[in-house]
CSV table of C-alpha atoms in Angstrom, one decimal:
chain,number,residue,atom,x,y,z
A,1,MET,CA,0.2,0.1,0.2
A,2,THR,CA,1.3,3.3,-0.9
A,3,SER,CA,2.0,5.6,1.7
A,4,THR,CA,0.3,9.3,1.5
A,5,THR,CA,2.0,10.7,4.6
A,6,ALA,CA,3.8,14.1,4.4
A,7,LEU,CA,6.2,14.5,7.7
A,8,VAL,CA,6.7,18.4,8.7
A,9,LEU,CA,9.1,19.0,11.1
A,10,ALA,CA,8.2,21.9,13.1
A,11,HIS,CA,10.6,23.0,15.9
A,12,GLU,CA,7.9,24.8,18.4
A,13,ASP,CA,6.8,23.0,21.7
A,14,ASP,CA,3.6,24.4,21.1
A,15,ARG,CA,2.9,20.9,18.4
A,16,ASP,CA,-0.6,23.2,17.3
A,17,ARG,CA,1.3,26.0,16.5
A,18,GLY,CA,3.9,24.3,15.0
A,19,ARG,CA,1.2,22.9,12.3
A,20,VAL,CA,-0.2,26.7,11.8
A,21,GLU,CA,3.1,27.5,10.6
A,22,ALA,CA,3.3,25.0,7.9
A,23,GLY,CA,1.2,27.4,6.2
A,24,SER,CA,0.5,26.9,2.6
A,25,LEU,CA,2.9,24.4,2.1
A,26,ALA,CA,0.2,21.8,4.2
A,27,ASP,CA,-2.0,22.6,1.8
A,28,ALA,CA,-0.2,22.2,-1.3
A,29,LEU,CA,0.5,19.0,0.3
A,30,ARG,CA,-3.0,18.0,0.7
A,31,ALA,CA,-3.8,19.4,-3.0
A,32,ARG,CA,-1.6,16.7,-3.9
A,33,GLY,CA,-2.9,13.6,-1.8
A,34,LEU,CA,-0.7,13.8,0.9
A,35,THR,CA,-1.8,14.0,4.5
A,36,PRO,CA,0.5,16.4,6.8
A,37,LEU,CA,2.0,14.8,9.5
A,38,VAL,CA,3.2,17.6,11.7
A,39,ALA,CA,5.9,16.4,14.3
A,40,HIS,CA,8.7,17.9,16.6
A,41,PRO,CA,12.2,16.7,16.2
A,42,SER,CA,12.4,14.9,19.4
A,43,ASP,CA,9.0,12.7,18.9
A,44,ASP,CA,9.0,9.5,17.5
A,45,LEU,CA,9.5,10.1,13.9
A,46,PRO,CA,8.4,7.7,11.1
A,47,ASP,CA,10.6,5.5,8.8
A,48,PRO,CA,11.8,7.9,6.0
A,49,ALA,CA,11.1,5.3,3.5
A,50,THR,CA,7.4,5.2,4.5
A,51,VAL,CA,6.8,8.8,3.7
A,52,GLU,CA,6.1,10.3,0.3
A,53,ALA,CA,7.8,13.6,1.3
A,54,VAL,CA,9.6,15.5,4.2
A,55,VAL,CA,9.4,19.2,4.8
A,56,VAL,CA,11.5,20.7,7.2
A,57,LEU,CA,10.3,24.1,8.7
A,58,GLY,CA,12.1,27.5,10.0
A,59,SER,CA,12.9,28.1,13.8
A,60,VAL,CA,14.1,30.7,16.2
A,61,ASP,CA,17.1,28.9,16.7
A,62,SER,CA,20.1,28.7,14.8
A,63,ALA,CA,21.5,25.5,12.5
A,64,TYR,CA,24.7,25.7,13.8
A,65,ASP,CA,23.7,25.7,17.5
A,66,ASP,CA,25.0,22.1,18.8
A,67,SER,CA,23.2,22.7,22.7
A,68,LEU,CA,19.7,22.8,21.3
A,69,SER,CA,18.8,19.2,23.0
A,70,TRP,CA,17.2,18.0,19.7
A,71,LEU,CA,19.4,19.0,16.6
A,72,ALA,CA,21.5,15.8,16.9
A,73,ALA,CA,18.6,13.8,17.0
A,74,GLU,CA,17.3,15.8,13.6
A,75,ARG,CA,20.3,16.0,11.9
A,76,ALA,CA,20.5,11.9,12.6
A,77,TYR,CA,17.1,11.6,11.0
A,78,LEU,CA,17.7,14.0,7.9
A,79,ASP,CA,20.4,11.5,7.4
A,80,ARG,CA,18.2,8.6,7.2
A,81,VAL,CA,16.1,10.7,4.7
A,82,VAL,CA,18.5,11.6,2.4
A,83,ASP,CA,19.8,8.0,2.3
A,84,ALA,CA,16.1,7.0,1.4
A,85,GLY,CA,16.0,9.2,-1.2
A,86,THR,CA,12.9,10.8,0.0
A,87,PRO,CA,11.8,14.2,-1.6
A,88,THR,CA,12.8,16.8,0.7
A,89,LEU,CA,12.2,20.8,1.2
A,90,GLY,CA,14.0,22.4,3.9
A,91,VAL,CA,12.7,26.2,4.7
A,92,CYS,CA,15.1,28.8,6.3
A,93,PHE,CA,16.4,26.5,9.3
A,94,GLY,CA,15.0,23.8,7.2
A,95,GLY,CA,17.3,24.3,4.9
A,96,GLN,CA,20.4,25.3,6.8
A,97,VAL,CA,20.1,22.1,8.4
A,98,LEU,CA,19.8,20.1,5.5
A,99,SER,CA,23.2,22.1,4.2
A,100,ARG,CA,24.9,20.8,7.4
A,101,VAL,CA,23.6,17.3,6.7
A,102,LEU,CA,25.0,17.7,3.3
A,103,GLY,CA,28.3,18.9,4.1
A,104,GLY,CA,27.6,23.1,3.7
A,105,VAL,CA,28.4,25.5,6.5
A,106,VAL,CA,25.8,27.7,8.6
A,107,GLU,CA,27.0,30.9,10.0
A,108,ARG,CA,25.8,34.3,10.6
A,109,SER,CA,25.0,36.3,7.7
A,110,PRO,CA,26.3,39.9,7.2
A,111,HIS,CA,23.8,40.2,4.8
A,112,PRO,CA,20.6,39.5,7.2
A,113,GLU,CA,16.8,39.8,5.1
A,114,VAL,CA,13.9,40.4,6.6
A,115,GLY,CA,10.6,41.2,4.9
A,116,PHE,CA,9.9,40.6,0.9
A,117,VAL,CA,12.9,40.1,-1.3
A,118,ASP,CA,13.4,39.2,-4.9
A,119,LEU,CA,15.7,36.8,-6.0
A,120,VAL,CA,17.7,35.3,-9.4
A,121,PRO,CA,16.3,31.9,-10.1
A,122,ASP,CA,19.2,29.9,-12.2
A,123,GLY,CA,18.5,27.8,-15.6
A,124,ALA,CA,15.2,25.9,-15.3
A,125,ALA,CA,14.4,26.4,-11.8
A,126,ALA,CA,13.1,29.5,-13.1
A,127,SER,CA,9.6,27.4,-13.9
A,128,TRP,CA,9.1,26.6,-10.3
A,129,ILE,CA,11.2,29.4,-8.5
A,130,ASP,CA,10.2,33.3,-9.9
A,131,ASP,CA,12.2,35.6,-9.1
A,132,GLY,CA,10.2,36.6,-6.4
A,133,PRO,CA,9.2,38.9,-4.0
A,134,TRP,CA,9.6,36.2,-1.1
A,135,MET,CA,8.9,36.3,2.3
A,136,GLN,CA,12.4,36.6,4.3
A,137,TRP,CA,13.4,36.5,7.8
A,138,HIS,CA,17.0,35.5,8.9
A,139,PHE,CA,20.4,36.1,10.4
A,140,ASP,CA,21.9,33.0,9.3
A,141,HIS,CA,22.8,31.7,5.7
A,142,PHE,CA,23.6,28.5,4.6
A,143,SER,CA,27.0,27.7,1.8
A,144,LEU,CA,26.3,25.4,-1.2
A,145,PRO,CA,26.6,22.0,0.5
A,146,PRO,CA,29.5,19.2,-1.9
A,147,GLY,CA,27.6,18.0,-4.9
A,148,ALA,CA,24.9,20.5,-4.9
A,149,ARG,CA,23.6,23.0,-7.6
A,150,ARG,CA,22.7,26.5,-7.2
A,151,LEU,CA,18.9,27.2,-7.2
A,152,ALA,CA,18.0,30.6,-7.2
A,153,HIS,CA,20.3,33.9,-5.5
A,154,ASN,CA,20.4,37.4,-4.7
A,155,ASP,CA,22.9,39.8,-3.8
A,156,ALA,CA,23.0,38.9,-0.2
A,157,GLY,CA,23.8,35.6,-1.3
A,158,LEU,CA,22.6,31.6,-2.2
A,159,GLN,CA,18.6,31.6,-1.9
A,160,ALA,CA,17.8,27.9,-2.9
A,161,PHE,CA,19.9,24.7,-3.7
A,162,VAL,CA,19.4,20.9,-5.0
A,163,ARG,CA,21.5,17.8,-4.4
A,164,GLY,CA,19.5,14.6,-4.9
A,165,ARG,CA,15.8,14.6,-4.0
A,166,VAL,CA,16.8,17.6,-1.0
A,167,VAL,CA,15.6,21.2,-1.6
A,168,GLY,CA,16.9,24.0,0.9
A,169,THR,CA,15.3,27.3,0.7
A,170,GLN,CA,16.5,30.0,2.5
A,171,PHE,CA,13.1,32.3,1.7
A,172,HIS,CA,9.6,31.3,3.1
A,173,PRO,CA,7.2,30.1,0.3
A,174,GLU,CA,4.6,28.7,3.3
A,175,ILE,CA,4.1,32.4,4.6
A,176,THR,CA,0.3,33.2,5.3
A,177,ALA,CA,-1.2,36.0,7.5
A,178,ALA,CA,-2.3,32.7,10.2
A,179,SER,CA,1.4,31.8,9.9
A,180,PHE,CA,3.0,35.2,10.0
A,181,ALA,CA,0.5,35.6,13.5
A,182,ALA,CA,1.9,32.6,14.9
A,183,TRP,CA,5.2,33.7,14.2
A,184,ARG,CA,4.6,37.0,16.2
A,185,MET,CA,3.2,35.0,19.1
A,186,GLY,CA,7.1,34.8,20.3
A,187,TRP,CA,7.8,38.3,19.5
A,188,THR,CA,7.7,41.6,21.9
A,189,ARG,CA,6.6,44.7,20.9
A,190,GLU,CA,10.3,46.3,21.5
A,191,SER,CA,11.8,43.3,18.9
A,192,GLU,CA,9.1,44.6,16.4
A,193,GLN,CA,10.1,48.3,17.3
A,194,GLU,CA,13.8,46.9,16.3
A,195,VAL,CA,12.9,45.8,12.9
A,196,GLN,CA,11.1,48.6,11.6
A,197,ARG,CA,14.4,50.9,13.2
A,198,ASP,CA,16.8,48.4,11.8
A,199,PHE,CA,15.2,47.2,8.4
A,200,GLY,CA,12.2,49.9,7.7
A,201,ILE,CA,9.4,47.4,8.1
A,202,ASP,CA,6.5,47.9,10.1
A,203,VAL,CA,5.3,44.5,11.1
A,204,ASP,CA,1.4,45.1,11.1
A,205,GLU,CA,1.7,46.8,7.8
A,206,LEU,CA,3.7,43.7,6.9
A,207,GLY,CA,1.1,40.9,7.9
A,208,ALA,CA,-1.5,43.2,6.1
A,209,ARG,CA,0.5,42.8,3.3
A,210,ILE,CA,0.9,39.0,3.6
A,211,GLU,CA,-3.1,38.6,3.6
A,212,ALA,CA,-3.5,40.8,0.5
A,213,ASP,CA,-0.8,39.0,-1.5
A,214,ARG,CA,-2.5,35.6,-0.2
A,215,GLY,CA,-4.1,34.3,-3.5
A,216,SER,CA,-0.1,34.7,-5.6
A,217,LEU,CA,1.5,33.4,-2.6
A,218,THR,CA,-0.3,30.5,-2.1
A,219,ALA,CA,0.2,29.5,-5.7
A,220,ARG,CA,3.8,30.3,-6.3
A,221,CYS,CA,4.2,28.3,-3.1
A,222,ALA,CA,2.5,25.7,-4.9
A,223,ARG,CA,4.7,25.2,-7.8
A,224,LEU,CA,7.6,25.3,-5.8
A,225,LEU,CA,6.5,22.3,-4.1
A,226,ASP,CA,5.5,20.5,-7.3
A,227,GLY,CA,9.1,21.0,-8.6
A,228,VAL,CA,10.2,19.4,-5.2
A,229,LEU,CA,7.9,16.5,-5.5
A,230,ASP,CA,7.8,15.7,-9.6
A,231,GLY,CA,11.9,16.4,-9.4
A,232,GLY,CA,12.0,19.2,-11.7
A,233,LEU,CA,14.1,21.0,-9.9
A,234,LEU,CA,16.7,18.3,-10.4
A,235,GLU,CA,16.4,19.6,-14.4
A,236,ASN,CA,19.4,21.6,-15.6
């Protein structure tokens, strides 16, 4: 019997919040006939060979912080995912931890990105990853793992890569008004004021833009997921 489960790794202690943060990726998986199973890396996770896809979401933590109690287990599990050849998409922190698993480096970025940012897609990737703008919220960045191919970049650096059936993005294709509101649950008003001071972004206005652009954002997220699941991003 063919599995219809797609494992979604979220990094919130609150599992319900993790489900919300899956955003439009959860909807896109359902549209493909897959059932999202949202779990934390510390949970009892299924054998990677028994799931149709894996999605690794973002985190407020850093993918190079080996003091995190669950990070070693997550990396070991993703090693097994890679070995199983399961189609996998990593988003922001998820892309960073996958870069590490594949031999890349994650470190503090000299060019953090917050808000909507344009990209330059590479080659055939333009069929699944357009130039944006895509939602960003990161202060760390990943390197291109050995043997991987760049899928998108901008002036700040690498934005997406593929190796085998693994795709990592620095941006957040899954963003919705609800998932953004879930992000904000962990922020203080002072931290939001710092974002406006340092990046010139009003967080309330950003949330309103996400809601206003929901149709376009949802469609572009689904197209990217199609590229991952169908292997389209492997094309040269």
